[in-house]
């Protein structure tokens, strides 16, 4: 169907736009020659070492930074981010990462982790597929799970880190788990921004913490969006944990066939253009303005 094809093309174009910056970063050297740093190759090298990594893009003071978030093998609650520059080659960036993994030269500034006044303003939601990990606090929501995270500064490397909140940290803070979730929900909502893409019938949600998919837990965010564009509802497509795609209801009739086609499209695009570490399940969500609710509209069904 022509409408479905247009949506699919936009989705592919969007993922190409996003991953083109995340995975392959061409720079010009002083001599004018192109130099390509292949992050996908670096991620494979790290994976072979048992280290999970996720591409990151952060904007600070109108400047864009790119790097990898690392999951340290001996401390899964802390995830430092290592950035690369225009001069870095694959070999140089791997050396930077190696220096980070040598924890003798890295100091995690965790002094604020047990300061409740600090945590109240600096705790945010994280999102991922459902898992069996019981090491940190998490909450089931729709078909995914949320966790609590606190940004950290890391000395000894040009980057940042995050700490997932555990039961032990909760006890040290001397507050209730309910209060921490409330703080995280409030703080996270202030991080979401929405942008139009293409001809204006296609939107995406971004977040300064690269966890925009947590907006799925905040129907008020989509209520404001629908009110602004005078729509009774919208479709929400999880491009990744980092961003969401929004289609106004008027762009496509809400039928079971259309919803399943969208779910199939999400599955295909995520398989081809999104690394597994930041994928969510191939599901299409629907936001109803009148009820102010978000529900699952369709889930990808694997053909047997």
mmCIF file with all atom_site columns, C-alpha atoms in Angstrom, residues 48-127:
data_model
loop_
_atom_site.group_PDB
_atom_site.id
_atom_site.type_symbol
_atom_site.label_atom_id
_atom_site.label_alt_id
_atom_site.label_comp_id
_atom_site.label_asym_id
_atom_site.label_entity_id
_atom_site.label_seq_id
_atom_site.pdbx_PDB_ins_code
_atom_site.Cartn_x
_atom_site.Cartn_y
_atom_site.Cartn_z
_atom_site.occupancy
_atom_site.B_iso_or_equiv
_atom_site.pdbx_formal_charge
_atom_site.auth_seq_id
_atom_site.auth_comp_id
_atom_site.auth_asym_id
_atom_site.auth_atom_id
_atom_site.pdbx_PDB_model_num
ATOM 1  C CA . UNK A 1 48  ? 34.687 -10.832 21.828 1.00 0.00 ? 48  UNK A CA 1
ATOM 2  C CA . UNK A 1 49  ? 36.200 -9.688  25.132 1.00 0.00 ? 49  UNK A CA 1
ATOM 3  C CA . UNK A 1 50  ? 32.848 -10.043 26.885 1.00 0.00 ? 50  UNK A CA 1
ATOM 4  C CA . UNK A 1 51  ? 32.261 -6.280  27.062 1.00 0.00 ? 51  UNK A CA 1
ATOM 5  C CA . UNK A 1 52  ? 28.898 -4.874  25.984 1.00 0.00 ? 52  UNK A CA 1
ATOM 6  C CA . UNK A 1 53  ? 28.948 -1.477  24.288 1.00 0.00 ? 53  UNK A CA 1
ATOM 7  C CA . UNK A 1 54  ? 26.285 0.896   22.979 1.00 0.00 ? 54  UNK A CA 1
ATOM 8  C CA . UNK A 1 55  ? 26.728 3.837   20.551 1.00 0.00 ? 55  UNK A CA 1
ATOM 9  C CA . UNK A 1 56  ? 26.057 7.238   22.106 1.00 0.00 ? 56  UNK A CA 1
ATOM 10 C CA . UNK A 1 57  ? 25.403 10.721  20.746 1.00 0.00 ? 57  UNK A CA 1
ATOM 11 C CA . UNK A 1 58  ? 25.342 13.680  23.139 1.00 0.00 ? 58  UNK A CA 1
ATOM 12 C CA . UNK A 1 59  ? 24.822 17.380  22.400 1.00 0.00 ? 59  UNK A CA 1
ATOM 13 C CA . UNK A 1 60  ? 26.491 19.846  24.750 1.00 0.00 ? 60  UNK A CA 1
ATOM 14 C CA . UNK A 1 61  ? 26.545 23.607  24.150 1.00 0.00 ? 61  UNK A CA 1
ATOM 15 C CA . UNK A 1 62  ? 25.459 23.099  20.516 1.00 0.00 ? 62  UNK A CA 1
ATOM 16 C CA . UNK A 1 63  ? 28.361 20.682  19.955 1.00 0.00 ? 63  UNK A CA 1
ATOM 17 C CA . UNK A 1 64  ? 27.737 17.039  19.102 1.00 0.00 ? 64  UNK A CA 1
ATOM 18 C CA . UNK A 1 65  ? 29.857 14.301  20.706 1.00 0.00 ? 65  UNK A CA 1
ATOM 19 C CA . UNK A 1 66  ? 29.916 10.624  19.733 1.00 0.00 ? 66  UNK A CA 1
ATOM 20 C CA . UNK A 1 67  ? 31.217 7.606   21.592 1.00 0.00 ? 67  UNK A CA 1
ATOM 21 C CA . UNK A 1 68  ? 30.473 4.242   23.176 1.00 0.00 ? 68  UNK A CA 1
ATOM 22 C CA . UNK A 1 69  ? 28.855 3.413   26.493 1.00 0.00 ? 69  UNK A CA 1
ATOM 23 C CA . UNK A 1 70  ? 30.732 0.496   28.101 1.00 0.00 ? 70  UNK A CA 1
ATOM 24 C CA . UNK A 1 71  ? 29.354 -2.053  30.535 1.00 0.00 ? 71  UNK A CA 1
ATOM 25 C CA . UNK A 1 72  ? 32.299 -2.858  32.797 1.00 0.00 ? 72  UNK A CA 1
ATOM 26 C CA . UNK A 1 73  ? 32.570 -6.644  33.298 1.00 0.00 ? 73  UNK A CA 1
ATOM 27 C CA . UNK A 1 74  ? 33.354 -6.456  37.034 1.00 0.00 ? 74  UNK A CA 1
ATOM 28 C CA . UNK A 1 75  ? 30.895 -3.662  37.839 1.00 0.00 ? 75  UNK A CA 1
ATOM 29 C CA . UNK A 1 76  ? 27.711 -3.892  35.756 1.00 0.00 ? 76  UNK A CA 1
ATOM 30 C CA . UNK A 1 77  ? 26.019 -0.992  37.553 1.00 0.00 ? 77  UNK A CA 1
ATOM 31 C CA . UNK A 1 78  ? 28.511 1.591   36.241 1.00 0.00 ? 78  UNK A CA 1
ATOM 32 C CA . UNK A 1 79  ? 28.671 2.356   32.521 1.00 0.00 ? 79  UNK A CA 1
ATOM 33 C CA . UNK A 1 80  ? 31.301 4.940   31.473 1.00 0.00 ? 80  UNK A CA 1
ATOM 34 C CA . UNK A 1 81  ? 31.005 6.594   28.073 1.00 0.00 ? 81  UNK A CA 1
ATOM 35 C CA . UNK A 1 82  ? 34.165 7.096   25.995 1.00 0.00 ? 82  UNK A CA 1
ATOM 36 C CA . UNK A 1 83  ? 34.064 9.716   23.253 1.00 0.00 ? 83  UNK A CA 1
ATOM 37 C CA . UNK A 1 84  ? 36.105 9.832   20.047 1.00 0.00 ? 84  UNK A CA 1
ATOM 38 C CA . UNK A 1 85  ? 37.364 12.813  18.047 1.00 0.00 ? 85  UNK A CA 1
ATOM 39 C CA . UNK A 1 86  ? 37.854 13.649  14.385 1.00 0.00 ? 86  UNK A CA 1
ATOM 40 C CA . UNK A 1 87  ? 41.482 12.550  14.609 1.00 0.00 ? 87  UNK A CA 1
ATOM 41 C CA . UNK A 1 88  ? 40.801 9.122   16.083 1.00 0.00 ? 88  UNK A CA 1
ATOM 42 C CA . UNK A 1 89  ? 41.244 5.982   14.050 1.00 0.00 ? 89  UNK A CA 1
ATOM 43 C CA . UNK A 1 90  ? 39.858 2.586   15.009 1.00 0.00 ? 90  UNK A CA 1
ATOM 44 C CA . UNK A 1 91  ? 43.207 1.692   16.605 1.00 0.00 ? 91  UNK A CA 1
ATOM 45 C CA . UNK A 1 92  ? 43.454 4.937   18.583 1.00 0.00 ? 92  UNK A CA 1
ATOM 46 C CA . UNK A 1 93  ? 39.908 4.674   19.887 1.00 0.00 ? 93  UNK A CA 1
ATOM 47 C CA . UNK A 1 94  ? 40.476 1.090   21.014 1.00 0.00 ? 94  UNK A CA 1
ATOM 48 C CA . UNK A 1 95  ? 43.513 2.321   22.987 1.00 0.00 ? 95  UNK A CA 1
ATOM 49 C CA . UNK A 1 96  ? 41.307 4.946   24.659 1.00 0.00 ? 96  UNK A CA 1
ATOM 50 C CA . UNK A 1 97  ? 38.838 2.244   25.620 1.00 0.00 ? 97  UNK A CA 1
ATOM 51 C CA . UNK A 1 98  ? 41.634 0.032   26.941 1.00 0.00 ? 98  UNK A CA 1
ATOM 52 C CA . UNK A 1 99  ? 42.794 2.865   29.190 1.00 0.00 ? 99  UNK A CA 1
ATOM 53 C CA . UNK A 1 100 ? 39.279 3.124   30.597 1.00 0.00 ? 100 UNK A CA 1
ATOM 54 C CA . UNK A 1 101 ? 39.073 -0.601  31.249 1.00 0.00 ? 101 UNK A CA 1
ATOM 55 C CA . UNK A 1 102 ? 42.314 -0.302  33.206 1.00 0.00 ? 102 UNK A CA 1
ATOM 56 C CA . UNK A 1 103 ? 40.475 0.883   36.288 1.00 0.00 ? 103 UNK A CA 1
ATOM 57 C CA . UNK A 1 104 ? 43.691 1.797   38.025 1.00 0.00 ? 104 UNK A CA 1
ATOM 58 C CA . UNK A 1 105 ? 43.734 5.033   36.010 1.00 0.00 ? 105 UNK A CA 1
ATOM 59 C CA . UNK A 1 106 ? 40.002 5.720   36.329 1.00 0.00 ? 106 UNK A CA 1
ATOM 60 C CA . UNK A 1 107 ? 38.288 7.194   39.370 1.00 0.00 ? 107 UNK A CA 1
ATOM 61 C CA . UNK A 1 108 ? 34.503 7.076   39.576 1.00 0.00 ? 108 UNK A CA 1
ATOM 62 C CA . UNK A 1 109 ? 33.169 10.166  41.337 1.00 0.00 ? 109 UNK A CA 1
ATOM 63 C CA . UNK A 1 110 ? 30.453 8.452   43.353 1.00 0.00 ? 110 UNK A CA 1
ATOM 64 C CA . UNK A 1 111 ? 30.398 10.786  46.352 1.00 0.00 ? 111 UNK A CA 1
ATOM 65 C CA . UNK A 1 112 ? 26.967 12.134  45.373 1.00 0.00 ? 112 UNK A CA 1
ATOM 66 C CA . UNK A 1 113 ? 25.352 8.719   45.034 1.00 0.00 ? 113 UNK A CA 1
ATOM 67 C CA . UNK A 1 114 ? 24.384 8.608   48.705 1.00 0.00 ? 114 UNK A CA 1
ATOM 68 C CA . UNK A 1 115 ? 23.424 12.290  48.872 1.00 0.00 ? 115 UNK A CA 1
ATOM 69 C CA . UNK A 1 116 ? 19.620 12.246  48.693 1.00 0.00 ? 116 UNK A CA 1
ATOM 70 C CA . UNK A 1 117 ? 19.375 15.972  47.912 1.00 0.00 ? 117 UNK A CA 1
ATOM 71 C CA . UNK A 1 118 ? 21.606 15.416  44.871 1.00 0.00 ? 118 UNK A CA 1
ATOM 72 C CA . UNK A 1 119 ? 19.859 12.222  43.772 1.00 0.00 ? 119 UNK A CA 1
ATOM 73 C CA . UNK A 1 120 ? 16.421 13.861  43.906 1.00 0.00 ? 120 UNK A CA 1
ATOM 74 C CA . UNK A 1 121 ? 17.423 16.138  41.018 1.00 0.00 ? 121 UNK A CA 1
ATOM 75 C CA . UNK A 1 122 ? 19.705 13.723  39.137 1.00 0.00 ? 122 UNK A CA 1
ATOM 76 C CA . UNK A 1 123 ? 17.913 10.402  38.996 1.00 0.00 ? 123 UNK A CA 1
ATOM 77 C CA . UNK A 1 124 ? 16.325 9.376   35.696 1.00 0.00 ? 124 UNK A CA 1
ATOM 78 C CA . UNK A 1 125 ? 14.516 6.495   34.053 1.00 0.00 ? 125 UNK A CA 1
ATOM 79 C CA . UNK A 1 126 ? 16.265 3.913   31.901 1.00 0.00 ? 126 UNK A CA 1
ATOM 80 C CA . UNK A 1 127 ? 14.519 1.454   29.597 1.00 0.00 ? 127 UNK A CA 1
#
